[in-house]
mmCIF file with all atom_site columns, C-alpha atoms in Angstrom:
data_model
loop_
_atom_site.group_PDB
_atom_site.id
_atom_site.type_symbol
_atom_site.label_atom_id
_atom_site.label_alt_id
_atom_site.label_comp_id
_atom_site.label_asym_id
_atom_site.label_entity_id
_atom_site.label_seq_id
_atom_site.pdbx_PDB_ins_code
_atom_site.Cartn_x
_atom_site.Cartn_y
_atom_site.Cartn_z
_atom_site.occupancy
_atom_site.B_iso_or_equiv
_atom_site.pdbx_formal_charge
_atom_site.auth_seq_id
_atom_site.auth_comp_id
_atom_site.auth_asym_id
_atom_site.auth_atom_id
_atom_site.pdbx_PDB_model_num
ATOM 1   C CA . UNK W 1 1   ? -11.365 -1.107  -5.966  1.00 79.00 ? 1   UNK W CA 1
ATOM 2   C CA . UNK W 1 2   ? -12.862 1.900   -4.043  1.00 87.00 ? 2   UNK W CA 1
ATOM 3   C CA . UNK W 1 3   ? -11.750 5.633   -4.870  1.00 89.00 ? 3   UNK W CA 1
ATOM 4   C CA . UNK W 1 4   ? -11.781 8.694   -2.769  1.00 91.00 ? 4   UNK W CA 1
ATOM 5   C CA . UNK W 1 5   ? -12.075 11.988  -3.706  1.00 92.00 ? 5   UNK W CA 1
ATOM 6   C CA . UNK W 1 6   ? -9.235  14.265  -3.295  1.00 92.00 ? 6   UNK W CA 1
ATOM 7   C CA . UNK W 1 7   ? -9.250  18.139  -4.135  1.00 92.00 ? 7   UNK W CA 1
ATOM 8   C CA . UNK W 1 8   ? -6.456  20.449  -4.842  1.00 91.00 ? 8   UNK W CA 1
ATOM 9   C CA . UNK W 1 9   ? -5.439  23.944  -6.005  1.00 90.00 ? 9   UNK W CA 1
ATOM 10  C CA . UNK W 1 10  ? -2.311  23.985  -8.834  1.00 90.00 ? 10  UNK W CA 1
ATOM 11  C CA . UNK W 1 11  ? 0.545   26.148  -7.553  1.00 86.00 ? 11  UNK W CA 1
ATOM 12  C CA . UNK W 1 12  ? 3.232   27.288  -9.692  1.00 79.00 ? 12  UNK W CA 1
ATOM 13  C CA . UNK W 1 13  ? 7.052   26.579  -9.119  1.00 77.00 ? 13  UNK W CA 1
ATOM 14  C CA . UNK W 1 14  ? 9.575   29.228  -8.451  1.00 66.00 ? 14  UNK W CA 1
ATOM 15  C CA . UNK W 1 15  ? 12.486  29.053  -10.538 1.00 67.00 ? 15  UNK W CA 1
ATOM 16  C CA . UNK W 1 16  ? 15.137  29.490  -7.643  1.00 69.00 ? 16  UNK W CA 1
ATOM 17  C CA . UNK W 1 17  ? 15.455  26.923  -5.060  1.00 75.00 ? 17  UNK W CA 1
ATOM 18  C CA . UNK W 1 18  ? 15.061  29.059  -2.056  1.00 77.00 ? 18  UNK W CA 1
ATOM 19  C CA . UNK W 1 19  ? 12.062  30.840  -3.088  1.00 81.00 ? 19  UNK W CA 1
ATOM 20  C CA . UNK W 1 20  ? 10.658  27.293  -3.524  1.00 81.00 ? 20  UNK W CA 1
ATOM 21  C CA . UNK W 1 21  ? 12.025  25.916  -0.491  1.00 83.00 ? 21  UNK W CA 1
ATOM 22  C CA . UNK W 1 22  ? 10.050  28.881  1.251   1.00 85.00 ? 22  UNK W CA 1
ATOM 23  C CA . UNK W 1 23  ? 7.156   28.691  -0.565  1.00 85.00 ? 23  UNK W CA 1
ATOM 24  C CA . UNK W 1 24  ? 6.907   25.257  0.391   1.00 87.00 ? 24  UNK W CA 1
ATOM 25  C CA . UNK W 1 25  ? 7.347   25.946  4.080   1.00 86.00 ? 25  UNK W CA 1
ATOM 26  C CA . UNK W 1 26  ? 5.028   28.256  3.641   1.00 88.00 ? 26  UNK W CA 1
ATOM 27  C CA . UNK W 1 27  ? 2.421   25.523  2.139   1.00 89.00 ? 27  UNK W CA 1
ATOM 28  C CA . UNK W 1 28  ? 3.256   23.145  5.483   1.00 89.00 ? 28  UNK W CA 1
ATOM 29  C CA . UNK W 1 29  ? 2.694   26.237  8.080   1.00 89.00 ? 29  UNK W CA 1
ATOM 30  C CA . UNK W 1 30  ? -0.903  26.671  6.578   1.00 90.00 ? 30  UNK W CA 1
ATOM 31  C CA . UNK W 1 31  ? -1.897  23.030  7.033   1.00 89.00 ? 31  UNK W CA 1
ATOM 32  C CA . UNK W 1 32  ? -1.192  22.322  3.156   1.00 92.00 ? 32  UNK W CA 1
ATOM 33  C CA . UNK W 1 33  ? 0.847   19.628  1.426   1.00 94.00 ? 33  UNK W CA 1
ATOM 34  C CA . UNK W 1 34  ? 3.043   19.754  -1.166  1.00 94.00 ? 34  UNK W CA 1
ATOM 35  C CA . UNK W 1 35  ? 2.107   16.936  -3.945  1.00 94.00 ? 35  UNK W CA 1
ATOM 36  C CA . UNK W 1 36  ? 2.963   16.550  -7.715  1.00 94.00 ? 36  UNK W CA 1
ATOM 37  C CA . UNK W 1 37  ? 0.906   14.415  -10.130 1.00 94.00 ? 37  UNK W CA 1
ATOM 38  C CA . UNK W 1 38  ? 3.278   12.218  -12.845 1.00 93.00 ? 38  UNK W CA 1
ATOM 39  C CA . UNK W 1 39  ? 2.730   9.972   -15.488 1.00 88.00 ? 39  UNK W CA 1
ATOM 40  C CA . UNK W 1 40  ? 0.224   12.889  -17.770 1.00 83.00 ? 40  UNK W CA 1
ATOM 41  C CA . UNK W 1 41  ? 1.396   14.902  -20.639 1.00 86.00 ? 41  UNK W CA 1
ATOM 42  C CA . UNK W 1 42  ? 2.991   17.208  -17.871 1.00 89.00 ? 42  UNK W CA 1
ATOM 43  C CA . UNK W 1 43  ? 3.852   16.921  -13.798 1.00 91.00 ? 43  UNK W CA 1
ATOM 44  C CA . UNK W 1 44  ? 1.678   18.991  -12.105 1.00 92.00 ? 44  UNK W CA 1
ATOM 45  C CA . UNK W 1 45  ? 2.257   20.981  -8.823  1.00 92.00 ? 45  UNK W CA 1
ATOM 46  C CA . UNK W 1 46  ? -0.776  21.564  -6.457  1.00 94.00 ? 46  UNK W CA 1
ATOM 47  C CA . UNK W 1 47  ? -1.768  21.771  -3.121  1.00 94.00 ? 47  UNK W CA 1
ATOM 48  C CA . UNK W 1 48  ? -3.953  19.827  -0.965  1.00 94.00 ? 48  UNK W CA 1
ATOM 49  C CA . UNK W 1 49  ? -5.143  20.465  2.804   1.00 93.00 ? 49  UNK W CA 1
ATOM 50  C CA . UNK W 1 50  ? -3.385  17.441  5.061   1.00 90.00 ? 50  UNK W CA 1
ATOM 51  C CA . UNK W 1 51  ? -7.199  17.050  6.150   1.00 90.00 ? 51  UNK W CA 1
ATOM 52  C CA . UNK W 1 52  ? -7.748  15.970  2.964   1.00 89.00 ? 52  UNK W CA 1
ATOM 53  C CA . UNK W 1 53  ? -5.564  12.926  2.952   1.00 91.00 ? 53  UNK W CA 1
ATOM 54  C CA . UNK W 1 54  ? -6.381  11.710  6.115   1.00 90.00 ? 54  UNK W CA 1
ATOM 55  C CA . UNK W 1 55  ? -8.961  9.216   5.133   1.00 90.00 ? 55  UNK W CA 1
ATOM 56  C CA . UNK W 1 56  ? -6.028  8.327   2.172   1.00 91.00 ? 56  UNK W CA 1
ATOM 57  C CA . UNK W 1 57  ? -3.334  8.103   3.799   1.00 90.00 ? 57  UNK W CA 1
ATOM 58  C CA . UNK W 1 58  ? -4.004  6.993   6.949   1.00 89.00 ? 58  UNK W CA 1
ATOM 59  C CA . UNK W 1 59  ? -6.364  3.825   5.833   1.00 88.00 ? 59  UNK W CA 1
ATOM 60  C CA . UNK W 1 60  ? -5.026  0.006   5.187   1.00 85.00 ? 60  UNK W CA 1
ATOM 61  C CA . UNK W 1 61  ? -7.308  0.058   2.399   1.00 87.00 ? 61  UNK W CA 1
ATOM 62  C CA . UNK W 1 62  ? -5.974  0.936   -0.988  1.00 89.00 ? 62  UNK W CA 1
ATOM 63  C CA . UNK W 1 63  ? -8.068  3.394   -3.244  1.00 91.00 ? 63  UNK W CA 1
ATOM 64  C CA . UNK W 1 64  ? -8.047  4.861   -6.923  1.00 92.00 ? 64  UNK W CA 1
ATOM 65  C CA . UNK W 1 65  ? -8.119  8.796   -6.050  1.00 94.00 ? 65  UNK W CA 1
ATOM 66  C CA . UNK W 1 66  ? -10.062 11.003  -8.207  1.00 95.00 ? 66  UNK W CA 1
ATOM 67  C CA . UNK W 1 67  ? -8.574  13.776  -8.343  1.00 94.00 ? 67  UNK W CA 1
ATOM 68  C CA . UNK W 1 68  ? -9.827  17.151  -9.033  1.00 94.00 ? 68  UNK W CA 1
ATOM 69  C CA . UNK W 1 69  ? -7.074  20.055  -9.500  1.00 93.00 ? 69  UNK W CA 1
ATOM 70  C CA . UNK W 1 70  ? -8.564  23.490  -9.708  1.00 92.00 ? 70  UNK W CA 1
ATOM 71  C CA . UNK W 1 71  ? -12.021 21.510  -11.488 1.00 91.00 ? 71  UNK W CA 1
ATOM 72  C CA . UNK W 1 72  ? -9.798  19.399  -13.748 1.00 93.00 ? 72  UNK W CA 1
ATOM 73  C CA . UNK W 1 73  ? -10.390 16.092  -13.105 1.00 94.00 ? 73  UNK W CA 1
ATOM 74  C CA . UNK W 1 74  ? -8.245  12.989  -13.059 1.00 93.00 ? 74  UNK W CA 1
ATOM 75  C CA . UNK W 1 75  ? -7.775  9.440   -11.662 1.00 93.00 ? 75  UNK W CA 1
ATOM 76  C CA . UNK W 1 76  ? -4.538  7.971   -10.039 1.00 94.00 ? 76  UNK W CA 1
ATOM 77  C CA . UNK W 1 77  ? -2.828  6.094   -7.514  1.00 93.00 ? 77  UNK W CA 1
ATOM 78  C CA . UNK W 1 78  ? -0.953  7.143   -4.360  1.00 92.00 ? 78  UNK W CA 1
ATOM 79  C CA . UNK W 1 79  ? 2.510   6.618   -5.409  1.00 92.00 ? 79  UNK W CA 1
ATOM 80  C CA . UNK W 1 80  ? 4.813   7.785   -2.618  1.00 93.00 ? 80  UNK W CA 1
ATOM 81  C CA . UNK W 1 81  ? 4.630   9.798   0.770   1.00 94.00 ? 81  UNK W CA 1
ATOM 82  C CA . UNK W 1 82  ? 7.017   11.656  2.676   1.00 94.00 ? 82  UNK W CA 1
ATOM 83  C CA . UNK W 1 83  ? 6.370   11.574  6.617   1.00 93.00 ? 83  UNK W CA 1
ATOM 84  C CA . UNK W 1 84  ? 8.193   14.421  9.163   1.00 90.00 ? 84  UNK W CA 1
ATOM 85  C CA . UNK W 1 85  ? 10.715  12.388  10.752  1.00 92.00 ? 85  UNK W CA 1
ATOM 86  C CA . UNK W 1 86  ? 9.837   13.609  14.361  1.00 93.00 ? 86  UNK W CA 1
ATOM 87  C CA . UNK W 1 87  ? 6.615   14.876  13.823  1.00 88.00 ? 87  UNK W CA 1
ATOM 88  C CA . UNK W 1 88  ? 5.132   12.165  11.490  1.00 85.00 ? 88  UNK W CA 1
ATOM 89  C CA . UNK W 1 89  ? 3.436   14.815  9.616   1.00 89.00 ? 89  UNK W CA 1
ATOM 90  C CA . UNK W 1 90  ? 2.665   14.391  5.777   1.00 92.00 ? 90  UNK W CA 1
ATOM 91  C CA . UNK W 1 91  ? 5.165   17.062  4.403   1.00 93.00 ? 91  UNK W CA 1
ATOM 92  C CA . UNK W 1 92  ? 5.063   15.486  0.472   1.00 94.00 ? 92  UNK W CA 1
ATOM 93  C CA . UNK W 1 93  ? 2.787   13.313  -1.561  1.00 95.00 ? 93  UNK W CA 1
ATOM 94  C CA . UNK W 1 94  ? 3.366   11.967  -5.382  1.00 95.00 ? 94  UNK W CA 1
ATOM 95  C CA . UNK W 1 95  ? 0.414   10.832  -7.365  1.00 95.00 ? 95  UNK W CA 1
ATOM 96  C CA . UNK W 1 96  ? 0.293   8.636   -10.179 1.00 94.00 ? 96  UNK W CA 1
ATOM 97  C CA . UNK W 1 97  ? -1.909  9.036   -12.961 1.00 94.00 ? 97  UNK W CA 1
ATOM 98  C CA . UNK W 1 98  ? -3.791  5.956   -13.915 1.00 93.00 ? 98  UNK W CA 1
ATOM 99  C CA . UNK W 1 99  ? -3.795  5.249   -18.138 1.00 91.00 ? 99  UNK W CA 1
ATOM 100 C CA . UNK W 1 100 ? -6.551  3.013   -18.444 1.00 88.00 ? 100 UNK W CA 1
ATOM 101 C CA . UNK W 1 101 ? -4.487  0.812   -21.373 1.00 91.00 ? 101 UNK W CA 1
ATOM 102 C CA . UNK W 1 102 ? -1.372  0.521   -19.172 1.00 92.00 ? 102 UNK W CA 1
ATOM 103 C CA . UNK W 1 103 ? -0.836  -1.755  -16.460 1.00 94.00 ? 103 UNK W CA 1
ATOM 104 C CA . UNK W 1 104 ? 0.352   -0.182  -13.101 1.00 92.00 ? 104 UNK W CA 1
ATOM 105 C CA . UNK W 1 105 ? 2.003   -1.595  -10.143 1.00 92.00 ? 105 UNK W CA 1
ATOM 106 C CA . UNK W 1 106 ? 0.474   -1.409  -6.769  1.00 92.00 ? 106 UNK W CA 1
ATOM 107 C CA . UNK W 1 107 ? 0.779   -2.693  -3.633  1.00 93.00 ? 107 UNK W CA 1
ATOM 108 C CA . UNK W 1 108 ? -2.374  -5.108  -2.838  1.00 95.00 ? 108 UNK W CA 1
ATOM 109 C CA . UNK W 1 109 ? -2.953  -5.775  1.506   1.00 95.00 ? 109 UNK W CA 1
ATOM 110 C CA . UNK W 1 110 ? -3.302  -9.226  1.691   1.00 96.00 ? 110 UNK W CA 1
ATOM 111 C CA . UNK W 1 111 ? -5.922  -10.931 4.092   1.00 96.00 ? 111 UNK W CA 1
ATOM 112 C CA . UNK W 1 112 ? -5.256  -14.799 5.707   1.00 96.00 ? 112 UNK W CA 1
ATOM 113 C CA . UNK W 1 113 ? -8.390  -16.465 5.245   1.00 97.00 ? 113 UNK W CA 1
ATOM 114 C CA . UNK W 1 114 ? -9.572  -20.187 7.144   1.00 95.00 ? 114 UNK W CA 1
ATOM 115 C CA . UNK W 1 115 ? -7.788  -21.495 10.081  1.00 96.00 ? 115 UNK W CA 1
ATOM 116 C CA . UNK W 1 116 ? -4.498  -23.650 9.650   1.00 94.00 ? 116 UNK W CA 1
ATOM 117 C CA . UNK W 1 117 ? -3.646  -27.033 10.528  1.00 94.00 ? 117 UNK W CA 1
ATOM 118 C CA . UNK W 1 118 ? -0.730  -25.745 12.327  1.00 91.00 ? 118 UNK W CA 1
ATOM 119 C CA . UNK W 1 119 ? -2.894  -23.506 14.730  1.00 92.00 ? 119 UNK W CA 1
ATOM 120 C CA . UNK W 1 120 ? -4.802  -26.951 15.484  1.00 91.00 ? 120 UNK W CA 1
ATOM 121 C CA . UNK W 1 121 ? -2.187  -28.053 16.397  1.00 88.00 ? 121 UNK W CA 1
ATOM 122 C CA . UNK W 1 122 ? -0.761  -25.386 18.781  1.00 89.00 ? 122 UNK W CA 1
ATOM 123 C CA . UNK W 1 123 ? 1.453   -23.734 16.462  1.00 91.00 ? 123 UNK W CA 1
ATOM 124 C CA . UNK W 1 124 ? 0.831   -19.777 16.180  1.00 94.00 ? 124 UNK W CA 1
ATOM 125 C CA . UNK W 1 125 ? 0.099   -18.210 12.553  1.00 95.00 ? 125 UNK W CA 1
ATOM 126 C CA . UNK W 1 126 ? 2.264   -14.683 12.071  1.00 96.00 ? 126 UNK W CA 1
ATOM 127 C CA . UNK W 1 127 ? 1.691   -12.764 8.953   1.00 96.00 ? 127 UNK W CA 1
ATOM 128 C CA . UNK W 1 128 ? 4.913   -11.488 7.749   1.00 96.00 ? 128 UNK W CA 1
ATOM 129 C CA . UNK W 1 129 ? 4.245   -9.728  4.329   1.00 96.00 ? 129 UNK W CA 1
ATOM 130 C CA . UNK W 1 130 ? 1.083   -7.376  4.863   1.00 95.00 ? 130 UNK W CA 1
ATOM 131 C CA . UNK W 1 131 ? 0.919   -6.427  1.322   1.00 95.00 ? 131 UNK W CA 1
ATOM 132 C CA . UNK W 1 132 ? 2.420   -8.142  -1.972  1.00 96.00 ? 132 UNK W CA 1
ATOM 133 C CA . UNK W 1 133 ? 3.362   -5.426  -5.264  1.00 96.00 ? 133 UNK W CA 1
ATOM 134 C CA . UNK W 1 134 ? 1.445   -6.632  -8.020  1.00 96.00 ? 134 UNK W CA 1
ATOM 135 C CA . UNK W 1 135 ? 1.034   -5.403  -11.507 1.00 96.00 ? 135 UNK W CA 1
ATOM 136 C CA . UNK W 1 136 ? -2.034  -5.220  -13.841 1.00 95.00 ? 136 UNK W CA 1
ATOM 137 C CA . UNK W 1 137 ? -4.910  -2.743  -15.044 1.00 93.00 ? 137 UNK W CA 1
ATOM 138 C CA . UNK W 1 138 ? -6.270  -0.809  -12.755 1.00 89.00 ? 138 UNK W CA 1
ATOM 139 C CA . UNK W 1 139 ? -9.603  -2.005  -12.805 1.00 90.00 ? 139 UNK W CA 1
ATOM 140 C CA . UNK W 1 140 ? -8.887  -5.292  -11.886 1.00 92.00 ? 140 UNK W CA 1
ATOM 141 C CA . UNK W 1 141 ? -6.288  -5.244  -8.816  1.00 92.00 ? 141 UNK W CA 1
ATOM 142 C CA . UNK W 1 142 ? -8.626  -6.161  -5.863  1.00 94.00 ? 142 UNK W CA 1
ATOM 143 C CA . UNK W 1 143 ? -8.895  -4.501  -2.575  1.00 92.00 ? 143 UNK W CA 1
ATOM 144 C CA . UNK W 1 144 ? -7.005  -7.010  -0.896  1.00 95.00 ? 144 UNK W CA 1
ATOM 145 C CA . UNK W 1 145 ? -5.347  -10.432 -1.724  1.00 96.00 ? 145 UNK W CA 1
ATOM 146 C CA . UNK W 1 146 ? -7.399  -13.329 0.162   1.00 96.00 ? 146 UNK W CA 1
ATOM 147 C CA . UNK W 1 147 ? -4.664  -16.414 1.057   1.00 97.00 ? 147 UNK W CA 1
ATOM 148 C CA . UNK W 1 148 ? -6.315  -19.247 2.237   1.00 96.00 ? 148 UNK W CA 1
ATOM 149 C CA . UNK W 1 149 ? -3.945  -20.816 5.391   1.00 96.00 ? 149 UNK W CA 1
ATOM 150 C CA . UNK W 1 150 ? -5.895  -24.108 5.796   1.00 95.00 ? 150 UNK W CA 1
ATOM 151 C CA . UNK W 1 151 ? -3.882  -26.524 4.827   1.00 94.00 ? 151 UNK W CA 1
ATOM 152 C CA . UNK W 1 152 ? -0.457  -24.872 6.598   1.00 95.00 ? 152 UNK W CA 1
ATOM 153 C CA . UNK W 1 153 ? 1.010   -27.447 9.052   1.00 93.00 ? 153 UNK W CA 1
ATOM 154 C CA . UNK W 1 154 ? 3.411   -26.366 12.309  1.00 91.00 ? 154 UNK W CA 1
ATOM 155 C CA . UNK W 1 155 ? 6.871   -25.245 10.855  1.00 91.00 ? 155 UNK W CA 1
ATOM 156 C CA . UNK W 1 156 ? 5.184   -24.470 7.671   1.00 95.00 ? 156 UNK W CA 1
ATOM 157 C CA . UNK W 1 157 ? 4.899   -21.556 4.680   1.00 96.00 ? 157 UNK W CA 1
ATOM 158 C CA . UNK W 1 158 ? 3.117   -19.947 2.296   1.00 97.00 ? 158 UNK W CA 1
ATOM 159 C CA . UNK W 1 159 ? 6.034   -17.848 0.468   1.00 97.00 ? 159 UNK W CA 1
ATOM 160 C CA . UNK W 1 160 ? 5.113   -15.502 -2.857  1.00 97.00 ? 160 UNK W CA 1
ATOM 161 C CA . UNK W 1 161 ? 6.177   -18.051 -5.603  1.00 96.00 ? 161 UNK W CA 1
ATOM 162 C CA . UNK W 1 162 ? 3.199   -20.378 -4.258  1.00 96.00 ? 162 UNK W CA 1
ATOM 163 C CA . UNK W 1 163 ? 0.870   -17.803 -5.074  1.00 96.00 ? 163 UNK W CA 1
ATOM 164 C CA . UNK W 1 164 ? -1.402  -16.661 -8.116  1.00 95.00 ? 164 UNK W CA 1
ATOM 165 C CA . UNK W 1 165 ? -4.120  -14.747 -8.800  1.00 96.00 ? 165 UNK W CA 1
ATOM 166 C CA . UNK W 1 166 ? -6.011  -14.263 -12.291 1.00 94.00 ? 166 UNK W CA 1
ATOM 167 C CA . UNK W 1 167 ? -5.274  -11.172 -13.913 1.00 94.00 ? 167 UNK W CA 1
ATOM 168 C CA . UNK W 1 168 ? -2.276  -9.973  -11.829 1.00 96.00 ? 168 UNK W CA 1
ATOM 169 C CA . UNK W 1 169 ? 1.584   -10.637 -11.868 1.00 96.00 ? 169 UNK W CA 1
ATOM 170 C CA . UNK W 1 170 ? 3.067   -10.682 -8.661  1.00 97.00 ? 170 UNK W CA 1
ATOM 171 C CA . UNK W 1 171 ? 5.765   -8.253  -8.677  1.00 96.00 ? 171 UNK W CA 1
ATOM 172 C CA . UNK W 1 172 ? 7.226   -8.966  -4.800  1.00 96.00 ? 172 UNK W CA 1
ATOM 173 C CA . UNK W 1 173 ? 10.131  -11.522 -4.333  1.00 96.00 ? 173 UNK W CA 1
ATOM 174 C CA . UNK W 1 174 ? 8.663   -15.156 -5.428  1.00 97.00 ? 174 UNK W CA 1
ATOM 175 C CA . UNK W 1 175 ? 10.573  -16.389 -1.985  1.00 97.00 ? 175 UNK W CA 1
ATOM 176 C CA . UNK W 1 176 ? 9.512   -14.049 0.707   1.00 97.00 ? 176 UNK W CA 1
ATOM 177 C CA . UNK W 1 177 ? 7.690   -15.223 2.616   1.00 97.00 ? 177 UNK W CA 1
ATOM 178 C CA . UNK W 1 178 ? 3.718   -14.279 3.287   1.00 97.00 ? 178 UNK W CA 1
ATOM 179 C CA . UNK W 1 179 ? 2.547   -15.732 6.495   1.00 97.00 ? 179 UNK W CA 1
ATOM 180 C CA . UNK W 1 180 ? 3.898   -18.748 8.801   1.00 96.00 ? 180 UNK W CA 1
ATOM 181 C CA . UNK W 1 181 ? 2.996   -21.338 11.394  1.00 95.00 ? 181 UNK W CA 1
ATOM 182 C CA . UNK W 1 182 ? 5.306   -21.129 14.197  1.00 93.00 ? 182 UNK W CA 1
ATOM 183 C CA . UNK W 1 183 ? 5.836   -23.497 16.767  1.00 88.00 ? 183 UNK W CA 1
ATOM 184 C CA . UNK W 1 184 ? 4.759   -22.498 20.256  1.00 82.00 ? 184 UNK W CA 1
ATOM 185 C CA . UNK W 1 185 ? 6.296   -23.786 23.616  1.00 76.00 ? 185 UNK W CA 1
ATOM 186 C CA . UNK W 1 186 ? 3.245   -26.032 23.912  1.00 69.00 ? 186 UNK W CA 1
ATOM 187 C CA . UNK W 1 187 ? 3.639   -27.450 20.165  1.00 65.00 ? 187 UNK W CA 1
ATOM 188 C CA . UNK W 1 188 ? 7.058   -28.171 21.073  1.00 69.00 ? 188 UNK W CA 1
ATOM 189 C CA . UNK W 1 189 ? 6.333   -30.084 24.788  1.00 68.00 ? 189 UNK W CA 1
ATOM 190 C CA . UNK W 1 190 ? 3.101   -31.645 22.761  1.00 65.00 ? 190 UNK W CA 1
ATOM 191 C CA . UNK W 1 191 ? 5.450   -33.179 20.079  1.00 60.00 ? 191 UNK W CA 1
ATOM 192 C CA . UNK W 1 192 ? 8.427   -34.242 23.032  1.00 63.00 ? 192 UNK W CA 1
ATOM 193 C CA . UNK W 1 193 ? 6.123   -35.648 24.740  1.00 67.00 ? 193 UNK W CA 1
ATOM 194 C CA . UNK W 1 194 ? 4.064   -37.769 21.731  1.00 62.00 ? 194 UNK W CA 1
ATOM 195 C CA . UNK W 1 195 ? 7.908   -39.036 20.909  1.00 56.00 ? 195 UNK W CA 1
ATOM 196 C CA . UNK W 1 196 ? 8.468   -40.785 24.024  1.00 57.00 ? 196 UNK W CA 1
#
């Protein structure tokens, strides 16, 4: 899996809720954004430039982030983000922090690879899941999770339960479904007409 650097500068908490609510605001005004790192010894509070998670955040591509918090350096994952409603600005971001012994969970894109027997056949192939949660080390989730569609005939699906991949539990519902072949107007006059 890739990682991207990220930098940030700790910030301390105020004890009363409206001097942090302002201090935040504060943080946003400036172009800054509010994230917390779990899963260490301690949660940490810092600050880091919304420039800084672009290439992050805004990405289909899933990264380890190497973080580096006033020079101390750690690795995690990107565990949650909280948009502006109207704005779709970042305004919060929660890190993870990866231990190397522990499995984590992560959501892996997945990629449709070959072309299906249903598409042959004038059916139309939809992707419906574009990533699947799985859980294992960090070092061995993938970048993305390659499905091969080949064999899929018209009306047919590939659905969770149907999948596997070595070193990884699949964490997402075993019967939603990943990707289908749906029948077009022509697959449907093509098969009327082959009946009569």
């Amino acid at each position: 899996m890739k990682s991207i650097e990220v930098k940030g500068t700790a910030r301390a908490i105020a004890e009363r809720s409206s001097e942090q609510a302002r201090a935040l605001k504060e943080i946003r005004k400036n172009g800054g954004v509010p994230c917390v790192l779990y899963g260490g010894n301690e949660v940490v509070h810092f600050t880091v430039t919304s420039e800084g998670l672009r290439n992050l955040v805004y990405t289909p591509h899933i990264y380890i982030v190497d973080l580096d918090i006033d020079g101390k350096k750690v690795n995690a994952i990107l565990k949650d983000i909280q948009f502006h409603p109207v704005k779709d600005t970042i305004l919060h971001v929660d890190f993870y922090q990866i231990d190397e012994a522990k499995p984590i969970v992560m959501e892996v894109p997945v990629q449709l690879e070959g072309l299906a027997e249903g598409v042959k056949a004038g059916g139309k192939l939809a992707l419906q899941m574009r990533k699947i949660k799985v859980k294992a080390l960090y070092n061995i989730i993938p970048e993305k999770l390659t499905v091969n569609v080949a064999h899929l005939g018209l009306g047919k699906t590939v659905k969770v339960g149907e999948l596997s991949f070595e070193g990884l539990e699949l964490m997402s519902a075993k019967e939603a479904v990943v990707c289908v072949v749906k029948l077009t107007r022509a697959a449907r006059g093509a098969a009327a007409t082959a009946g009569k």
